[in-house]
XYZ file of C-alpha atoms in Angstrom:
727
model
C -19.471 16.562 -20.356
C -20.370 17.592 -17.005
C -23.958 16.187 -17.801
C -22.600 13.147 -18.966
C -20.292 12.682 -16.368
C -23.065 12.218 -13.821
C -25.319 9.859 -16.109
C -22.949 7.569 -16.713
C -22.043 7.762 -12.802
C -25.633 6.600 -11.767
C -25.314 4.328 -15.080
C -22.632 2.636 -12.707
C -24.317 2.862 -9.440
C -27.019 0.778 -11.413
C -24.950 -1.338 -12.824
C -22.808 -1.987 -9.328
C -26.395 -2.363 -7.155
C -27.650 -5.000 -9.928
C -24.891 -6.804 -10.096
C -25.112 -7.534 -6.824
C -28.305 -8.401 -6.061
C -27.676 -10.608 -8.895
C -24.302 -11.861 -6.599
C -26.441 -12.099 -3.496
C -29.741 -14.412 -5.053
C -27.976 -17.031 -7.931
C -24.819 -17.816 -6.047
C -24.644 -21.437 -6.564
C -22.582 -24.006 -4.825
C -18.417 -24.566 -5.530
C -17.645 -26.234 -8.936
C -13.560 -26.000 -8.980
C -12.519 -25.403 -5.596
C -10.682 -27.668 -3.417
C -11.191 -28.731 0.107
C -8.848 -28.419 2.678
C -9.440 -31.077 5.964
C -9.469 -27.680 8.235
C -12.631 -26.014 8.264
C -11.349 -22.514 7.355
C -8.653 -23.002 4.721
C -9.288 -22.725 1.191
C -6.908 -24.606 -1.523
C -6.301 -22.762 -5.159
C -4.204 -25.403 -7.341
C -2.289 -24.339 -9.822
C -4.944 -25.952 -11.833
C -7.315 -23.801 -11.568
C -5.726 -20.567 -13.190
C -4.318 -22.215 -16.163
C -7.069 -20.298 -18.195
C -4.894 -16.919 -17.307
C -1.539 -18.687 -18.898
C 0.237 -17.523 -15.324
C 3.787 -17.140 -15.654
C 5.010 -16.918 -11.813
C 3.044 -17.312 -8.819
C 2.436 -13.793 -8.137
C 0.291 -13.829 -11.605
C -2.171 -16.424 -9.371
C -2.553 -14.383 -6.390
C -3.321 -11.252 -8.487
C -6.579 -13.707 -9.009
C -7.510 -14.776 -5.991
C -11.163 -13.431 -5.286
C -11.251 -11.056 -2.318
C -7.897 -10.933 -1.381
C -5.005 -8.393 -1.365
C -1.920 -8.589 -0.911
C 0.138 -6.823 2.168
C 3.347 -5.888 2.925
C 2.574 -5.107 6.400
C 3.837 -2.159 8.440
C 7.695 -0.612 8.550
C 6.938 1.431 11.226
C 9.338 1.937 13.943
C 9.250 -0.637 17.709
C 7.045 -3.656 15.519
C 9.370 -6.773 15.774
C 6.456 -8.695 14.172
C 5.249 -6.186 11.983
C 4.411 -8.346 8.863
C 2.498 -8.696 5.981
C -0.581 -10.950 5.234
C 1.975 -13.650 2.870
C 3.404 -16.806 3.854
C 5.593 -18.443 1.718
C 5.624 -22.500 2.991
C 4.161 -21.604 5.930
C 6.968 -18.827 7.307
C 6.256 -14.561 6.467
C 9.494 -13.342 4.666
C 11.812 -11.281 6.809
C 11.361 -7.140 7.068
C 13.760 -5.503 4.700
C 13.574 -7.892 2.412
C 12.486 -5.545 -0.899
C 9.031 -5.646 -2.078
C 6.994 -8.770 -1.759
C 5.641 -8.410 -5.161
C 9.061 -9.022 -6.693
C 9.922 -12.212 -3.990
C 6.504 -13.844 -5.212
C 7.231 -13.339 -8.518
C 10.660 -15.243 -8.650
C 8.163 -18.568 -7.726
C 8.141 -20.045 -11.149
C 4.015 -21.505 -11.252
C 5.952 -25.011 -11.709
C 7.077 -24.571 -8.064
C 3.875 -23.721 -6.648
C 1.490 -26.940 -5.252
C -1.295 -24.887 -3.929
C -2.367 -21.448 -2.847
C -4.223 -21.323 0.766
C -6.651 -18.773 1.674
C -6.496 -19.382 5.967
C -9.245 -17.362 8.145
C -8.550 -16.738 11.954
C -8.049 -19.692 13.859
C -8.449 -22.339 11.209
C -4.820 -23.251 11.524
C -1.924 -22.708 14.245
C -0.084 -19.529 12.822
C -0.409 -16.119 13.923
C -2.241 -13.651 12.380
C -1.644 -10.369 13.714
C -5.065 -8.705 13.165
C -5.702 -9.681 9.114
C -8.486 -11.505 8.718
C -7.156 -14.079 5.681
C -3.700 -15.023 5.347
C -2.203 -16.327 2.004
C -0.161 -18.984 2.299
C 2.151 -20.165 -1.123
C 2.992 -24.185 -1.035
C 5.989 -24.600 -2.881
C 7.995 -27.746 -3.830
C 10.494 -28.686 -1.307
C 13.195 -31.075 -3.027
C 16.451 -29.811 -3.602
C 16.900 -27.227 -5.789
C 18.818 -24.306 -7.432
C 17.075 -21.476 -8.453
C 18.019 -18.200 -10.761
C 15.359 -15.813 -11.532
C 15.929 -12.290 -13.412
C 14.436 -9.949 -15.730
C 15.470 -7.136 -17.182
C 14.081 -4.216 -18.512
C 14.555 -0.887 -20.611
C 12.726 2.071 -21.981
C 13.521 4.801 -23.698
C 11.749 7.883 -24.622
C 11.665 10.643 -27.068
C 12.295 13.034 -25.476
C 15.324 11.834 -23.688
C 13.823 10.011 -21.030
C 14.587 6.586 -19.819
C 14.368 3.553 -17.191
C 16.259 0.903 -16.681
C 15.197 -1.935 -13.898
C 16.968 -5.074 -13.061
C 16.215 -8.143 -10.832
C 18.632 -11.169 -9.762
C 17.296 -14.046 -7.268
C 19.672 -16.953 -6.450
C 18.426 -19.906 -3.986
C 19.172 -23.217 -2.887
C 16.406 -25.127 -1.671
C 15.963 -28.153 -0.034
C 17.783 -30.271 3.098
C 18.755 -28.664 5.801
C 20.564 -25.204 4.614
C 18.243 -22.577 2.567
C 20.381 -20.153 0.648
C 18.697 -17.231 -0.977
C 19.775 -13.915 -2.250
C 18.080 -11.107 -4.110
C 19.524 -7.618 -6.526
C 16.964 -5.203 -7.133
C 18.338 -2.337 -9.191
C 16.296 1.046 -10.597
C 17.208 3.758 -12.620
C 14.611 6.257 -14.050
C 15.378 9.885 -15.519
C 12.200 12.083 -17.027
C 11.286 14.864 -17.813
C 8.658 16.559 -15.601
C 7.072 18.972 -17.486
C 5.652 22.511 -16.326
C 2.596 22.515 -14.218
C -0.020 24.545 -13.183
C 0.235 25.757 -9.126
C -1.376 26.851 -6.159
C -1.393 30.130 -5.472
C -0.291 31.407 -1.750
C -1.718 34.609 -0.054
C 2.195 35.796 -0.850
C 1.764 35.250 -4.204
C -1.607 35.699 -5.090
C -1.635 34.904 -9.194
C -2.054 32.077 -11.123
C 1.122 30.429 -10.927
C 3.108 27.526 -12.788
C 6.595 25.615 -12.412
C 9.310 25.606 -14.654
C 10.390 22.341 -16.333
C 12.293 19.944 -14.397
C 14.373 16.991 -15.221
C 14.138 14.048 -12.318
C 16.607 10.989 -11.816
C 15.252 8.233 -9.754
C 17.632 5.344 -8.306
C 17.158 2.240 -6.245
C 19.359 -0.328 -4.844
C 18.130 -3.005 -2.914
C 19.882 -6.434 -1.862
C 18.774 -9.235 0.295
C 21.218 -12.237 1.698
C 18.752 -15.023 3.567
C 19.900 -18.247 5.023
C 17.676 -20.849 7.043
C 18.844 -23.802 8.916
C 16.930 -26.944 9.576
C 19.250 -28.144 12.318
C 16.368 -31.125 13.141
C 12.840 -31.556 12.710
C 12.702 -29.477 15.899
C 15.018 -26.353 15.106
C 14.681 -23.778 12.243
C 17.093 -20.778 12.127
C 16.941 -18.475 9.988
C 19.348 -15.093 9.495
C 18.922 -11.918 6.959
C 21.074 -9.005 6.080
C 19.661 -6.785 3.877
C 20.178 -2.828 2.497
C 18.072 -0.290 0.740
C 18.917 2.865 -1.246
C 17.162 5.461 -2.445
C 18.491 8.699 -4.602
C 16.501 11.356 -5.906
C 17.335 14.786 -7.971
C 15.248 17.033 -9.569
C 16.947 19.902 -11.903
C 15.371 22.593 -13.408
C 15.390 22.941 -17.479
C 16.154 26.430 -18.201
C 16.533 26.694 -21.707
C 14.287 28.934 -23.717
C 11.840 26.389 -24.497
C 10.799 26.402 -20.462
C 8.000 27.948 -19.544
C 8.664 30.968 -16.690
C 7.764 30.625 -13.198
C 8.511 28.559 -10.309
C 11.580 26.940 -10.294
C 12.148 24.287 -7.979
C 15.361 22.097 -7.205
C 15.862 19.171 -4.732
C 17.479 16.399 -3.839
C 17.586 13.871 -1.437
C 19.553 10.217 -0.695
C 18.482 7.345 1.906
C 20.336 4.295 3.298
C 17.951 1.816 5.200
C 20.462 -1.662 6.868
C 18.371 -4.267 8.314
C 19.373 -7.644 9.902
C 17.673 -9.990 11.577
C 17.564 -13.176 13.388
C 14.422 -16.043 14.027
C 14.648 -18.684 15.592
C 11.961 -22.376 15.868
C 11.708 -24.756 18.564
C 9.792 -27.287 18.842
C 9.427 -28.707 22.861
C 6.958 -31.124 21.883
C 4.157 -31.892 18.954
C 2.358 -29.256 20.965
C 4.535 -26.185 22.877
C 6.491 -24.272 20.452
C 9.122 -20.700 21.118
C 9.413 -18.692 18.450
C 12.357 -15.864 19.141
C 12.743 -12.656 16.823
C 15.255 -9.960 17.063
C 15.625 -7.360 14.571
C 17.915 -4.548 13.931
C 17.220 -1.190 11.702
C 19.975 1.600 10.878
C 19.245 4.523 8.660
C 20.168 7.917 7.599
C 18.905 10.332 4.976
C 19.886 13.768 3.871
C 17.628 16.024 1.544
C 18.296 19.589 0.321
C 16.012 21.844 -1.666
C 15.518 25.340 -3.518
C 12.657 27.146 -4.987
C 12.533 31.118 -6.482
C 9.676 32.418 -6.909
C 9.084 35.779 -7.721
C 12.666 36.840 -6.967
C 11.943 35.376 -3.751
C 14.890 32.639 -2.921
C 14.714 30.237 -0.554
C 16.759 26.680 0.677
C 16.152 24.166 2.895
C 17.513 20.807 4.305
C 17.337 18.284 6.663
C 19.964 15.110 8.110
C 18.319 12.114 9.857
C 19.842 9.181 11.636
C 17.884 6.848 12.863
C 18.429 2.964 15.038
C 16.040 0.155 15.775
C 16.932 -2.522 17.654
C 13.786 -5.076 18.552
C 12.978 -8.173 20.048
C 9.676 -10.721 20.381
C 9.536 -14.180 21.868
C 6.415 -16.425 21.814
C 5.187 -19.543 23.574
C 2.611 -21.382 21.472
C 1.141 -24.389 23.399
C -1.939 -26.591 21.728
C -2.616 -28.772 25.033
C -5.863 -30.047 22.690
C -7.282 -29.988 18.797
C -9.700 -27.155 20.084
C -7.604 -25.102 21.840
C -4.167 -23.233 20.951
C -2.509 -20.979 23.978
C -0.035 -18.307 23.133
C 1.946 -15.491 26.032
C 4.521 -13.363 24.459
C 7.171 -10.463 25.567
C 8.431 -7.966 22.750
C 10.794 -5.033 23.733
C 11.925 -2.169 21.030
C 14.057 0.967 21.553
C 13.923 3.675 18.848
C 16.339 7.051 18.524
C 16.199 9.556 15.506
C 18.928 12.101 15.727
C 18.320 15.275 12.699
C 18.860 18.212 11.922
C 17.234 20.758 9.891
C 17.690 24.334 8.762
C 16.010 26.786 6.331
C 16.584 30.217 4.733
C 13.968 32.397 2.868
C 15.023 35.391 1.251
C 18.616 35.209 2.641
C 16.891 34.707 6.917
C 18.127 32.252 8.767
C 14.872 30.705 10.234
C 14.980 29.829 14.287
C 12.522 26.993 15.094
C 11.968 24.596 17.722
C 12.772 20.882 16.715
C 15.465 22.390 14.040
C 18.225 19.904 16.735
C 15.998 17.355 17.427
C 16.822 14.239 19.889
C 14.108 11.846 20.140
C 14.393 7.951 21.924
C 11.102 5.833 22.323
C 10.896 2.473 24.507
C 8.270 -0.095 24.639
C 7.378 -3.008 26.094
C 4.933 -5.468 25.816
C 3.221 -8.887 27.692
C 1.041 -10.611 25.310
C -1.352 -13.315 26.136
C -4.035 -14.993 24.177
C -6.553 -17.818 23.601
C -7.688 -19.449 20.447
C -11.057 -21.621 20.734
C -12.553 -23.903 18.591
C -15.421 -25.773 19.833
C -16.822 -26.681 16.768
C -15.419 -27.321 13.038
C -18.147 -24.613 12.266
C -16.615 -22.027 15.367
C -13.448 -20.159 16.307
C -12.819 -17.358 18.738
C -9.979 -16.105 19.860
C -9.268 -13.855 23.077
C -6.139 -11.826 23.934
C -4.773 -8.852 25.318
C -1.437 -7.161 25.546
C -0.027 -5.414 28.772
C 2.149 -2.434 27.121
C 4.977 0.487 28.141
C 6.188 2.854 26.781
C 8.518 5.796 27.462
C 9.574 8.838 25.201
C 12.419 11.232 26.332
C 12.484 14.533 23.792
C 15.108 16.820 23.635
C 12.977 19.371 21.996
C 11.533 22.807 24.493
C 13.983 22.219 26.319
C 13.257 18.230 27.063
C 10.371 16.380 27.603
C 9.578 12.851 28.887
C 6.384 10.815 28.518
C 5.484 7.521 30.148
C 2.839 5.540 29.827
C 0.924 1.819 30.070
C -1.908 0.944 27.911
C -3.958 -2.175 28.135
C -5.387 -3.058 24.454
C -7.446 -5.863 24.068
C -8.755 -7.999 21.105
C -11.562 -10.623 20.559
C -12.404 -12.265 17.132
C -14.942 -15.041 16.311
C -15.296 -16.637 12.854
C -18.347 -18.726 12.659
C -19.216 -21.029 9.439
C -22.661 -20.239 8.875
C -23.520 -22.438 6.406
C -20.774 -24.931 4.219
C -20.617 -21.514 1.654
C -21.587 -18.343 4.626
C -18.265 -17.341 7.016
C -19.514 -14.579 9.448
C -16.044 -13.316 11.562
C -16.632 -10.581 14.529
C -13.831 -8.321 15.590
C -13.164 -5.929 17.807
C -9.978 -4.642 19.067
C -8.095 -1.563 21.074
C -5.165 -0.324 18.731
C -1.788 1.500 20.082
C -0.161 2.739 17.426
C 3.195 3.509 16.516
C 5.164 7.003 16.220
C 6.422 8.659 13.671
C 9.866 10.161 15.412
C 10.279 12.281 12.023
C 7.380 14.447 13.694
C 9.846 15.478 16.290
C 12.489 17.172 13.626
C 11.300 20.185 12.180
C 10.508 20.949 9.136
C 9.403 24.093 6.259
C 7.106 23.934 3.546
C 9.011 26.435 0.696
C 6.074 27.425 -1.417
C 4.202 29.257 1.760
C 7.047 30.112 3.826
C 5.463 28.392 6.458
C 8.021 26.972 9.545
C 6.152 23.619 11.343
C 8.242 23.122 14.856
C 9.013 19.466 15.626
C 6.654 18.045 18.743
C 7.415 18.695 21.871
C 6.464 14.465 22.885
C 3.903 12.768 21.323
C 1.046 9.926 22.989
C 0.764 7.064 20.727
C -2.592 6.962 19.147
C -5.315 4.808 20.121
C -8.456 3.579 19.046
C -11.209 1.038 18.944
C -11.679 -0.488 15.636
C -15.135 -3.127 15.437
C -15.887 -5.159 12.233
C -18.437 -7.273 10.909
C -17.726 -9.499 7.976
C -20.360 -11.808 6.328
C -18.559 -13.494 3.260
C -19.597 -15.772 0.629
C -17.013 -17.880 -1.482
C -17.736 -20.758 -4.035
C -16.287 -22.287 -6.948
C -12.559 -20.982 -7.811
C -13.049 -17.056 -8.412
C -17.047 -16.561 -7.249
C -17.204 -13.858 -4.186
C -19.806 -12.031 -1.671
C -18.765 -9.689 0.959
C -20.052 -7.583 2.783
C -18.245 -5.596 5.739
C -19.015 -2.465 8.345
C -16.029 -1.093 10.570
C -16.278 1.558 13.403
C -13.017 3.071 14.646
C -13.451 5.360 17.078
C -9.455 7.394 17.538
C -9.141 8.884 20.821
C -5.817 11.142 20.138
C -5.036 11.569 16.588
C -1.734 13.504 15.894
C -2.311 16.717 13.676
C -1.040 20.151 13.330
C -1.865 22.860 15.806
C -1.093 26.486 16.989
C 1.009 26.016 20.606
C 0.910 29.095 23.207
C 3.803 30.745 21.538
C 2.375 30.857 18.347
C 4.837 27.588 16.811
C 3.008 24.985 14.547
C 4.004 21.759 15.442
C 2.387 18.348 15.541
C 0.590 17.381 18.665
C -2.813 15.334 20.275
C -5.967 16.351 19.583
C -9.898 15.398 20.333
C -11.240 12.341 19.521
C -12.530 11.384 15.885
C -14.880 9.232 14.471
C -14.612 6.868 11.061
C -17.435 4.484 9.716
C -17.515 2.447 6.651
C -19.663 -0.046 5.011
C -17.751 -2.054 2.041
C -19.022 -4.434 -0.450
C -17.583 -6.626 -3.177
C -18.514 -9.232 -5.247
C -16.848 -11.807 -8.140
C -19.424 -13.578 -10.121
C -18.701 -16.384 -13.086
C -21.891 -16.087 -15.710
C -21.273 -19.893 -17.655
C -23.670 -21.068 -15.208
C -26.393 -18.376 -16.690
C -26.231 -19.467 -20.060
C -23.089 -16.697 -20.434
C -19.861 -18.669 -21.116
C -16.158 -16.825 -20.439
C -17.962 -13.769 -18.984
C -17.479 -12.763 -15.539
C -18.650 -9.713 -13.380
C -17.328 -8.270 -10.664
C -18.019 -4.612 -8.389
C -17.261 -2.983 -5.244
C -19.051 -0.190 -3.531
C -18.003 1.752 -0.560
C -19.745 4.164 2.122
C -17.900 6.234 4.440
C -19.007 8.601 7.396
C -16.488 10.567 9.492
C -16.608 13.235 11.936
C -14.009 15.389 13.946
C -13.268 19.050 15.169
C -10.680 21.135 13.095
C -8.298 21.403 15.320
C -6.811 25.376 13.987
C -10.486 26.745 13.663
C -12.885 24.894 15.799
C -15.704 23.636 13.544
C -16.774 20.213 12.998
C -15.663 18.567 9.848
C -15.000 15.159 7.879
C -11.581 13.219 8.082
C -8.729 15.230 6.243
C -9.371 13.075 2.213
C -12.658 11.709 3.278
C -14.922 10.755 0.634
C -18.509 9.393 0.897
C -17.888 6.833 -1.594
C -16.700 5.098 -4.124
C -18.374 2.392 -6.764
C -16.318 0.565 -9.318
C -17.785 -2.590 -12.227
C -15.634 -4.346 -13.881
C -16.827 -6.981 -16.797
C -14.673 -10.075 -18.308
C -14.896 -11.719 -21.341
C -13.139 -14.787 -22.690
C -13.458 -16.638 -26.379
C -12.435 -19.479 -28.062
C -11.475 -21.161 -24.776
C -9.622 -18.378 -23.410
C -7.790 -17.780 -26.711
C -9.732 -13.739 -26.665
C -10.173 -11.600 -23.656
C -11.019 -8.982 -22.774
C -11.738 -6.298 -19.772
C -13.721 -2.947 -19.071
C -13.642 -1.316 -15.788
C -15.368 1.775 -15.179
C -15.057 3.588 -11.553
C -16.287 6.373 -9.555
C -15.531 8.444 -6.405
C -17.310 11.274 -5.024
C -14.909 13.947 -3.971
C -12.136 14.547 -1.051
C -12.363 17.446 1.380
C -8.573 18.297 2.449
C -8.048 20.644 5.484
C -4.389 21.977 5.320
C -2.420 24.885 7.445
C -3.132 27.121 4.737
C -5.841 25.748 2.918
C -9.030 23.816 2.720
C -8.657 21.757 -1.124
C -11.860 20.010 -2.527
C -10.887 17.439 -4.529
C -13.322 16.227 -7.498
C -12.178 13.564 -9.671
C -14.190 12.089 -13.264
C -15.176 8.872 -13.556
C -11.746 6.507 -14.735
C -12.560 4.362 -17.427
C -9.797 1.005 -18.408
C -9.838 -1.111 -21.191
C -7.353 -4.716 -21.083
C -7.497 -6.791 -24.190
C -5.485 -9.852 -24.913
C -4.975 -12.196 -27.679
C -3.448 -15.198 -27.025
C -1.785 -16.506 -30.738
C 0.300 -19.941 -29.956
C 0.595 -20.885 -25.851
C 4.429 -19.352 -26.636
C 2.557 -15.905 -27.573
C 0.456 -13.329 -26.885
C -0.128 -10.127 -27.738
C -2.661 -7.387 -26.021
C -3.345 -4.058 -25.870
C -4.363 -1.553 -22.823
C -6.237 1.876 -22.577
C -6.726 4.663 -19.343
C -8.370 7.456 -19.417
C -9.129 9.377 -16.153
C -11.602 12.273 -16.468
C -10.785 15.963 -15.199
C -9.737 16.334 -12.209
C -10.742 19.450 -10.319
C -9.471 21.054 -7.461
C -11.274 24.460 -5.341
C -8.942 25.651 -2.601
C -9.488 28.413 -0.718
C -6.247 30.169 0.965
C -5.379 31.702 3.721
C -3.316 34.430 4.858
C -0.990 32.075 6.516
C -2.413 29.370 9.036
C -5.790 29.197 9.246
C -7.433 30.602 12.335
C -10.764 30.675 13.933
C -13.084 33.702 12.442
C -10.455 34.496 9.657
C -11.633 34.007 5.915
C -9.567 33.098 3.031
C -8.291 35.869 1.159
C -8.550 34.238 -1.922
C -9.952 31.040 -4.025
C -7.823 29.562 -6.478
C -9.507 26.859 -8.787
C -6.854 24.486 -10.586
C -8.357 22.014 -13.521
C -6.476 18.887 -14.983
C -7.161 17.154 -17.582
C -4.734 13.943 -19.467
C -5.009 12.197 -22.585
C -5.792 8.646 -23.214
C -2.736 6.925 -22.466
C -2.550 3.585 -24.641
C -0.015 0.317 -24.640
C 0.551 -2.191 -27.277
C 2.272 -5.224 -26.544
C 3.753 -8.338 -27.629
C 5.702 -11.644 -25.759
C 7.146 -14.333 -26.787
C 8.428 -17.609 -25.285
C 11.901 -17.413 -26.764
C 13.316 -20.732 -24.867
C 11.953 -22.321 -22.140
C 10.931 -20.499 -18.658
C 12.312 -17.148 -20.825
C 10.114 -14.360 -22.060
C 10.886 -11.165 -24.606
C 8.357 -8.793 -23.848
C 7.810 -5.339 -26.437
C 5.710 -2.640 -25.502
C 5.103 0.559 -27.166
C 3.328 3.471 -25.092
C 2.177 6.529 -25.963
C 2.493 8.624 -23.174
C -0.669 10.999 -22.554
C -1.431 14.636 -23.037
C -1.752 16.836 -20.233
C -3.014 20.117 -19.823
C -4.108 23.063 -16.685
C -6.143 25.595 -16.038
C -5.474 28.181 -13.039
C -8.074 30.363 -12.205
C -7.469 32.641 -9.104
C -10.577 34.913 -7.687
C -11.521 36.899 -4.663
C -13.547 34.928 -2.109
C -16.205 37.043 -3.489
C -15.881 35.470 -6.933
C -14.162 38.556 -8.742
C -11.551 37.172 -11.698
C -7.787 38.223 -10.494
C -5.795 35.979 -12.840
C -5.547 32.728 -15.085
C -2.849 30.639 -16.570
C -2.738 27.534 -19.168
C 0.080 24.768 -19.204
C -0.067 22.150 -22.217
C 3.129 19.666 -22.691
C 2.248 16.591 -25.484
C 2.213 13.164 -25.172
C 5.726 11.408 -25.019
C 5.613 7.914 -26.724
C 8.078 5.243 -25.767
C 9.783 1.124 -26.239
C 9.619 -1.122 -22.869
C 11.755 -4.078 -23.525
C 11.383 -6.734 -21.089
C 13.283 -9.604 -20.773
C 12.205 -12.364 -17.925
C 13.847 -15.780 -17.654
C 13.159 -17.985 -14.873
C 15.663 -21.386 -14.254
C-alpha cells in the first residue's frame, strides 16, 4: 500500500508540474470576463456562472478564480479587523455571524456583479489584503426573507438540526436586517486510540462518548442614509455556544480512559459606524465597537484509577474606537490618516484536582488589562493606469497590567511601516510587491493558568507578554484570463522577532513567554485553466503547489528545528469535465502533503498523512431538479510520538515511542435537490458514514515491544433533509 501511495504521490507531482507548464506557456486572451473602467478591477457578471446553476451568491463566490473567503480576525483590540468581502462597498459588522451565511442569503437574482479589487484600484481600505471582493446587489427597495432548515437523523441515535432565518428591508433611507442562526447536534464519539504518557506507558483507548453541540446566534442591523453625505450604521449581535461530552458506560463500550466535559460561552457585540463626506474628495469614517464575553468550562478524567478534574471561568471586555480621514486631492493620489484606541480586560479563575490533590499554580486567579492606541498615516499614488503604490506607517503605543507573579506592567512604543506596489506589466500580467512590519494582538487567555489532565501537567499564566512582531515580504505574479483562467506565483518571507511559546522559568513553572526569533519562507503556485480552446470542450484543470522552509530554536531543549506543524510541501490537482452543455458534471481531486513535525511540551510528534482523494459528480435532469454523488477517501495517518517523562528538557531522552495508525473508510453521499416552488429548494441526502480503525503500539526508545491495542467503529448511515427558501 505504501509503495502504491508513493507512486501516486510522484504521479501527482508530475501532473501538477505538467499542468503548470501548460498554464504558463499556453494561456490565451480573455474570452468572457467583463472589463471595468478602472484598471485593477476584474468584474464578473452572474451569467458567467450560469453553467453551474448557482442558487445564491455564495455559489458564485466559490467559483471565482484565485479568491478565498476570509472572515477577518476577531482578535482583541483591533477595531478595524475585518474580512476580505464587501457587500455594496461596506464590510459586514463584526460579530454578525458566519460570513458564508450572509453571502448565502443573497439571491442570484439580486446580484448585479462581483468585483475583485486590487490595492490602489479604488478608494477602499484594503486592510492588508491583496484582493477584495465587492458583491454589488440591486439597490431598489425590497423586502427579503431567506431561510434554511436542515435535519439529519443517524442510525446510532445521533441527530443534527440546523436553522437559519434572515429578513431584510433595503432601499430608501432606512435599511434593516435581522438574522437568526440555530444549530443542535448530538453524536456518538466512538472509542479511539489515545496517546500514551510516561505515567501510563501502555497502549490506551477512550470509552465511547455522547457529545452535544449547540449554537445560538442573532444579529440586528440598521442603516440610515441621512443624505448623500451621511450614513449611519448600528448593529447588535449575540453568539452563544454550549458543548457537552458524557461517557457511554454500557456493557458495549470499550474499557479504557473515561472523559467528560462541558463548556458554555456567550459573546455580545455592539457597533456604531458613521460616514461623512465633507466634499467629493474628503471622507470621514468613525467606528466604535463593544464586546463582552463570559465562558465557563469543566472537565474530568478517569484513567488507571486516577480521577482528575479541572474548571475555569473567564470574563472578557473590549472597547475599541477608530476614526479615518481620507482625502483624494486628485485622481492619482489618496491620503489617509486616522487614530485607533482599544482597551481589553480579562478576569479569570481556574482550578484543578489531580487524584484529589488541589493544584496551586500562578495565574489561577488572573486579572489583566491591555490598552492600545495608534496613529495611522498612508498615501496611495497612481502615477499611471498600470502602476499604484501605497506607503504608510502606524505609530502604536501599548501598555499591559497583569496580576500574575505579584503584579507586572509593561509599556511599549512601536513603528509599523508598510509599502505596496501593484504593476500591471501587461494587460493580463500583474506584479505585486509588499513589505510590512506587523505588531500582533495578544491572546489574553494566555495569562490564565490551565491544566492538561491527560498528563497531569500544569501551565502557569503568563506574567507579562509583548505582542508578536514580524517583518513580512511578499512578491506575487498573477495572470487572469477569461472567466476562470488564472496563474499565480507567490513568494513570502516572514521574520518573527519574538514568537510566543511555553518555557520553563526559573522556579520550574511552565508558562507562555516571548522567545527567540523565527524565520518562515514559502512559495506558492496555483492555476486554473479551461481547455476548450485546445479541442477539449468542457474540460478544466486546476492545481496548487506549496514549498515551505522554517527555522527556530526549540525553547525547551535548545536544538534548531522547524516551526511546529511545518510541512515541506503540499500539492493538489483537480480535473473537471462537463458533458451535454453542462447537464453532466464530474470532478476528481487528489492531494498529497508532506509529513509534519509537532513540538509539544511533553512529546515530539511526527504526523504522516496519506493521499486524499475526492470524487464529485452531478446530473442536472431539468433546470428545477438535479442529483449528485460525492465520495471522499483519506489515506492512512501515522503519528510517531516520542514521549518524555514530564516537560522536555536539555539532555533528556524520551522514555517511550508511541506509534498510532489510523485509517478511515470511504465516505459517500447520494443527493437530489428539487425546486419545489420558486426559490424554494428541497434536498435529500443519503450518507454512508465512515469506518474508523486505530492501532496503538508502544515501544521502548531502543525498539523493544511493550504493548499494543486496536479500536474499530463501523459506519453510521444517515439521512439529511434540507429545505432552503428565498422570498
